GROMACS .gro file of C-alpha atoms in nm:
model
  265
    1MET     CA    1  -0.506   1.900  -0.513
    2CYS     CA    2  -0.607   1.725  -0.196
    3ALA     CA    3  -0.485   1.853   0.139
    4THR     CA    4  -0.411   1.517   0.294
    5CYS     CA    5  -0.169   1.436   0.040
    6GLY     CA    6  -0.116   1.728  -0.275
    7CYS     CA    7  -0.187   1.470  -0.475
    8GLY     CA    8  -0.395   1.565  -0.844
    9ASP     CA    9  -0.786   1.564  -0.869
   10ASP     CA   10  -0.790   1.349  -1.185
   11ALA     CA   11  -1.041   1.073  -1.199
   12ALA     CA   12  -0.984   0.804  -1.000
   13ALA     CA   13  -1.113   0.436  -1.218
   14VAL     CA   14  -1.101   0.119  -1.105
   15ILE     CA   15  -1.116  -0.071  -1.469
   16THR     CA   16  -1.424  -0.164  -1.530
   17VAL     CA   17  -1.580   0.028  -1.301
   18PRO     CA   18  -1.502   0.424  -1.301
   19HIS     CA   19  -1.563   0.657  -1.071
   20GLU     CA   20  -1.429   1.017  -0.925
   21HIS     CA   21  -1.160   1.041  -0.699
   22PRO     CA   22  -1.314   1.095  -0.399
   23HIS     CA   23  -1.094   1.308  -0.203
   24GLU     CA   24  -1.214   1.657  -0.027
   25HIS     CA   25  -0.996   1.918  -0.250
   26ASP     CA   26  -0.788   2.177  -0.132
   27HIS     CA   27  -0.408   2.329  -0.186
   28GLU     CA   28  -0.167   2.151  -0.008
   29HIS     CA   29   0.022   2.481   0.121
   30PRO     CA   30  -0.154   2.720   0.407
   31HIS     CA   31  -0.162   2.975   0.054
   32VAL     CA   32  -0.306   3.119  -0.268
   33HIS     CA   33  -0.205   3.290  -0.585
   34GLY     CA   34  -0.532   3.500  -0.664
   35HIS     CA   35  -0.512   3.609  -1.013
   36GLY     CA   36  -0.388   3.939  -0.971
   37PRO     CA   37  -0.074   4.067  -1.009
   38GLY     CA   38   0.117   4.063  -0.700
   39GLU     CA   39  -0.134   3.922  -0.549
   40HIS     CA   40  -0.166   3.698  -0.250
   41VAL     CA   41  -0.409   3.557  -0.003
   42HIS     CA   42  -0.412   3.357   0.293
   43VAL     CA   43  -0.594   3.056   0.426
   44PRO     CA   44  -0.556   2.981   0.755
   45ILE     CA   45  -0.381   2.668   0.827
   46THR     CA   46  -0.578   2.542   1.054
   47LYS     CA   47  -0.846   2.517   0.772
   48THR     CA   48  -0.606   2.271   0.570
   49ILE     CA   49  -0.561   2.127   0.880
   50THR     CA   50  -0.921   2.058   0.962
   51LEU     CA   51  -0.976   1.989   0.591
   52GLU     CA   52  -0.737   1.653   0.669
   53GLN     CA   53  -0.908   1.606   0.927
   54LYS     CA   54  -1.203   1.550   0.784
   55VAL     CA   55  -1.038   1.365   0.488
   56LEU     CA   56  -0.920   1.043   0.737
   57ALA     CA   57  -1.239   1.015   0.938
   58LYS     CA   58  -1.423   0.977   0.645
   59ASN     CA   59  -1.168   0.770   0.477
   60ASP     CA   60  -1.170   0.551   0.859
   61LEU     CA   61  -1.494   0.502   0.784
   62LEU     CA   62  -1.540   0.340   0.510
   63ALA     CA   63  -1.233   0.131   0.625
   64GLY     CA   64  -1.398   0.011   0.988
   65ARG     CA   65  -1.706  -0.123   0.749
   66LEU     CA   66  -1.484  -0.256   0.482
   67ARG     CA   67  -1.288  -0.449   0.744
   68LYS     CA   68  -1.520  -0.614   0.902
   69ARG     CA   69  -1.742  -0.694   0.520
   70LEU     CA   70  -1.385  -0.868   0.430
   71ARG     CA   71  -1.400  -1.054   0.830
   72ASP     CA   72  -1.711  -1.111   0.830
   73ASN     CA   73  -1.576  -1.370   0.448
   74ASP     CA   74  -1.276  -1.468   0.649
   75ILE     CA   75  -1.057  -1.309   0.406
   76LEU     CA   76  -0.676  -1.180   0.485
   77THR     CA   77  -0.622  -0.848   0.358
   78LEU     CA   78  -0.273  -0.734   0.290
   79ASN     CA   79  -0.195  -0.396   0.128
   80LEU     CA   80   0.158  -0.405  -0.020
   81THR     CA   81   0.299  -0.003  -0.049
   82SER     CA   82   0.642   0.045  -0.161
   83SER     CA   83   0.905   0.323  -0.350
   84PRO     CA   84   0.830   0.204  -0.756
   85GLY     CA   85   1.068  -0.053  -0.872
   86ALA     CA   86   1.075  -0.275  -0.507
   87GLY     CA   87   0.928  -0.539  -0.636
   88LYS     CA   88   0.611  -0.564  -0.531
   89THR     CA   89   0.489  -0.694  -0.826
   90THR     CA   90   0.763  -0.958  -0.853
   91LEU     CA   91   0.712  -1.105  -0.565
   92LEU     CA   92   0.311  -1.159  -0.647
   93GLU     CA   93   0.368  -1.373  -0.921
   94ARG     CA   94   0.611  -1.593  -0.763
   95THR     CA   95   0.367  -1.569  -0.438
   96ILE     CA   96   0.083  -1.683  -0.665
   97ARG     CA   97   0.218  -1.926  -0.907
   98GLU     CA   98   0.366  -2.110  -0.524
   99LEU     CA   99   0.067  -2.112  -0.365
  100GLY     CA  100  -0.120  -2.190  -0.642
  101ALA     CA  101  -0.361  -2.446  -0.414
  102GLU     CA  102  -0.451  -2.094  -0.153
  103PRO     CA  103  -0.794  -1.887  -0.270
  104ILE     CA  104  -0.657  -1.593  -0.417
  105ALA     CA  105  -0.738  -1.203  -0.564
  106VAL     CA  106  -0.497  -0.972  -0.638
  107ILE     CA  107  -0.624  -0.565  -0.665
  108GLU     CA  108  -0.344  -0.335  -0.823
  109GLY     CA  109  -0.303  -0.034  -0.788
  110ASP     CA  110  -0.107   0.232  -1.093
  111GLN     CA  111  -0.182   0.610  -1.093
  112GLU     CA  112  -0.208   0.462  -1.497
  113THR     CA  113  -0.191   0.119  -1.720
  114LEU     CA  114  -0.275  -0.248  -1.663
  115LEU     CA  115   0.064  -0.390  -1.659
  116ASP     CA  116   0.058  -0.454  -1.370
  117ALA     CA  117  -0.255  -0.658  -1.404
  118GLU     CA  118  -0.170  -0.809  -1.733
  119ARG     CA  119   0.153  -0.966  -1.475
  120ILE     CA  120  -0.035  -1.103  -1.265
  121LYS     CA  121  -0.388  -1.221  -1.422
  122ALA     CA  122  -0.061  -1.436  -1.672
  123THR     CA  123  -0.045  -1.663  -1.337
  124GLY     CA  124  -0.407  -1.737  -1.321
  125CYS     CA  125  -0.469  -1.537  -1.107
  126ARG     CA  126  -0.789  -1.310  -1.022
  127VAL     CA  127  -0.754  -0.893  -0.977
  128VAL     CA  128  -0.875  -0.574  -1.145
  129GLN     CA  129  -0.683  -0.250  -1.214
  130VAL     CA  130  -0.720   0.074  -1.028
  131ASN     CA  131  -0.603   0.370  -1.203
  132THR     CA  132  -0.599   0.618  -0.952
  133GLY     CA  133  -0.463   0.932  -1.218
  134ALA     CA  134  -0.259   1.201  -1.069
  135GLY     CA  135  -0.303   1.080  -0.705
  136CYS     CA  136  -0.077   0.845  -0.528
  137HIS     CA  137  -0.240   0.610  -0.338
  138LEU     CA  138  -0.502   0.446  -0.245
  139ASP     CA  139  -0.784   0.491  -0.002
  140ALA     CA  140  -1.109   0.328   0.140
  141GLU     CA  141  -1.343   0.489  -0.182
  142MET     CA  142  -1.176   0.351  -0.455
  143MET     CA  143  -1.082   0.023  -0.272
  144ARG     CA  144  -1.453  -0.050  -0.250
  145HIS     CA  145  -1.547  -0.030  -0.597
  146ALA     CA  146  -1.227  -0.216  -0.613
  147LEU     CA  147  -1.380  -0.505  -0.367
  148ASP     CA  148  -1.768  -0.477  -0.606
  149ALA     CA  149  -1.582  -0.564  -0.961
  150LEU     CA  150  -1.366  -0.840  -0.793
  151ASN     CA  151  -1.590  -1.041  -0.524
  152PRO     CA  152  -1.315  -1.189  -0.353
  153ALA     CA  153  -1.445  -1.569  -0.191
  154PRO     CA  154  -1.511  -1.641   0.036
  155GLY     CA  155  -1.149  -1.799   0.234
  156SER     CA  156  -0.927  -1.580  -0.055
  157LEU     CA  157  -0.586  -1.438   0.061
  158LEU     CA  158  -0.624  -1.086  -0.072
  159PHE     CA  159  -0.333  -0.861  -0.187
  160VAL     CA  160  -0.345  -0.508  -0.228
  161GLU     CA  161  -0.141  -0.355  -0.487
  162ASN     CA  162  -0.036  -0.034  -0.357
  163VAL     CA  163   0.065   0.270  -0.555
  164GLY     CA  164   0.405   0.287  -0.559
  165ASN     CA  165   0.432   0.559  -0.238
  166LEU     CA  166   0.594   0.510   0.081
  167VAL     CA  167   0.452   0.808   0.226
  168CYS     CA  168   0.024   0.894   0.164
  169PRO     CA  169  -0.039   0.472   0.229
  170ALA     CA  170   0.053   0.559   0.597
  171LEU     CA  171  -0.269   0.700   0.655
  172PHE     CA  172  -0.542   0.584   0.410
  173ASP     CA  173  -0.659   0.199   0.615
  174LEU     CA  174  -0.792   0.060   0.306
  175GLY     CA  175  -0.997  -0.228   0.608
  176GLU     CA  176  -0.653  -0.449   0.561
  177HIS     CA  177  -0.565  -0.641   0.796
  178ALA     CA  178  -0.245  -0.566   0.730
  179LYS     CA  179   0.016  -0.359   0.590
  180VAL     CA  180   0.322  -0.507   0.408
  181VAL     CA  181   0.642  -0.330   0.351
  182VAL     CA  182   0.864  -0.386   0.067
  183ILE     CA  183   1.175  -0.248   0.014
  184SER     CA  184   1.488  -0.292  -0.185
  185VAL     CA  185   1.866  -0.381  -0.125
  186THR     CA  186   1.905  -0.105  -0.431
  187GLU     CA  187   1.686   0.146  -0.280
  188GLY     CA  188   1.907   0.241   0.054
  189THR     CA  189   1.958   0.137   0.437
  190ASP     CA  190   1.864   0.387   0.582
  191LYS     CA  191   1.492   0.347   0.411
  192PRO     CA  192   1.289   0.326   0.786
  193LEU     CA  193   1.444   0.667   0.890
  194LYS     CA  194   1.374   0.815   0.593
  195TYR     CA  195   0.945   0.647   0.599
  196PRO     CA  196   0.915   0.718   0.993
  197HIS     CA  197   0.529   0.662   0.974
  198MET     CA  198   0.510   0.408   0.635
  199PHE     CA  199   0.760   0.166   0.866
  200ALA     CA  200   0.547   0.295   1.249
  201ALA     CA  201   0.237   0.152   1.073
  202ALA     CA  202   0.377  -0.179   0.854
  203GLY     CA  203   0.273  -0.514   1.029
  204LEU     CA  204   0.596  -0.671   0.813
  205VAL     CA  205   0.868  -0.525   0.674
  206LEU     CA  206   0.979  -0.719   0.365
  207VAL     CA  207   1.360  -0.744   0.280
  208ASN     CA  208   1.333  -0.812  -0.139
  209LYS     CA  209   1.673  -0.807  -0.369
  210ILE     CA  210   1.850  -0.965  -0.156
  211ASP     CA  211   2.035  -1.108  -0.456
  212LEU     CA  212   2.170  -0.813  -0.560
  213LEU     CA  213   2.393  -0.756  -0.175
  214PRO     CA  214   2.752  -0.821  -0.295
  215TYR     CA  215   2.701  -0.503  -0.557
  216VAL     CA  216   2.574  -0.258  -0.371
  217GLU     CA  217   2.606  -0.125   0.013
  218PHE     CA  218   2.371  -0.205   0.189
  219ASP     CA  219   2.372  -0.258   0.519
  220LEU     CA  220   2.119  -0.525   0.704
  221ASP     CA  221   2.209  -0.557   1.031
  222ARG     CA  222   2.125  -0.173   1.054
  223CYS     CA  223   1.865  -0.100   0.850
  224ARG     CA  224   1.670  -0.368   1.060
  225LYS     CA  225   1.766  -0.188   1.387
  226TYR     CA  226   1.657   0.151   1.151
  227ALA     CA  227   1.314  -0.024   1.112
  228GLU     CA  228   1.313  -0.127   1.527
  229SER     CA  229   1.367   0.256   1.635
  230VAL     CA  230   1.041   0.350   1.466
  231ASN     CA  231   0.833   0.011   1.504
  232PRO     CA  232   0.995  -0.182   1.785
  233GLY     CA  233   0.957  -0.547   1.740
  234ILE     CA  234   0.826  -0.516   1.398
  235GLU     CA  235   0.938  -0.869   1.169
  236ILE     CA  236   1.113  -0.821   0.890
  237ILE     CA  237   1.290  -1.039   0.585
  238PRO     CA  238   1.498  -1.103   0.354
  239LEU     CA  239   1.473  -1.249   0.064
  240SER     CA  240   1.501  -1.204  -0.315
  241ALA     CA  241   1.173  -1.188  -0.494
  242THR     CA  242   1.371  -1.358  -0.839
  243THR     CA  243   1.556  -1.617  -0.670
  244GLY     CA  244   1.361  -1.735  -0.448
  245ALA     CA  245   1.607  -1.697  -0.136
  246GLY     CA  246   1.353  -1.639   0.202
  247VAL     CA  247   1.084  -1.613   0.045
  248ASN     CA  248   0.928  -1.994   0.254
  249ARG     CA  249   0.989  -1.840   0.596
  250TRP     CA  250   0.763  -1.564   0.404
  251TYR     CA  251   0.501  -1.832   0.258
  252ASP     CA  252   0.513  -1.928   0.645
  253TRP     CA  253   0.456  -1.510   0.796
  254LEU     CA  254   0.108  -1.561   0.499
  255SER     CA  255   0.016  -1.898   0.703
  256GLU     CA  256  -0.021  -1.751   1.056
  257GLN     CA  257  -0.142  -1.455   0.944
  258LYS     CA  258  -0.443  -1.704   0.747
  259SER     CA  259  -0.459  -1.900   1.015
  260GLY     CA  260  -0.455  -1.671   1.332
  261SER     CA  261  -0.520  -1.330   1.239
  262VAL     CA  262  -0.825  -1.322   1.036
  263GLN     CA  263  -1.068  -1.331   1.306
  264ARG     CA  264  -0.944  -1.086   1.576
  265PRO     CA  265  -1.101  -0.815   1.651
   0.00000   0.00000   0.00000
């Protein structure tokens, strides 16, 4: 298991570009059990912490190289994170179709299947799928292989749809310009308090499925306050990927990032 997040050691693969899961592995807990009856071997917690630091340092080094590569090619890269079912893929489908003049490419991250990649492909957008196996997030090594396979054109808008998870993707830099967190009104108002590291790392929060507000208990103002308590000044855009309500503000935000932020050092 990965010491950083506890994800499994199954091989990850970019479809058509298979590769090994790049994590260094160890048990997530500060102890392991031996094979004999009642045998219990303690591993110093400092060993786990040191391994975690090495994994993240290695990831950050590669992510820095990827960031330079993306900036040199004027590619605005956004890392979309959420819990499963928040509506990332539906939002991407609508965004791609309504921003048809933009050169857009997508990297899809899932543990298994090509289902989301097939949905994106149906829009006419170039896409590559990364299957992480038991892994619960994308990392910089997977991102590098995906970029090599996808080879997005200079000036592209590149979306990375991360594995559905609001924990580990907060720790792993992919060389992106910003993380965009997608939550839905069906998930509960207190998401920013439950997953503060993700919301602290976010450049934008999208509150999706607002068309369902009359039918669920969700307090948008309170959710905004919770998000701002862990990330002061964070922008929050309520929208519905299904009906299109609020999506123009999302498109404006994308335009602002594209025009003014790609070249920042």
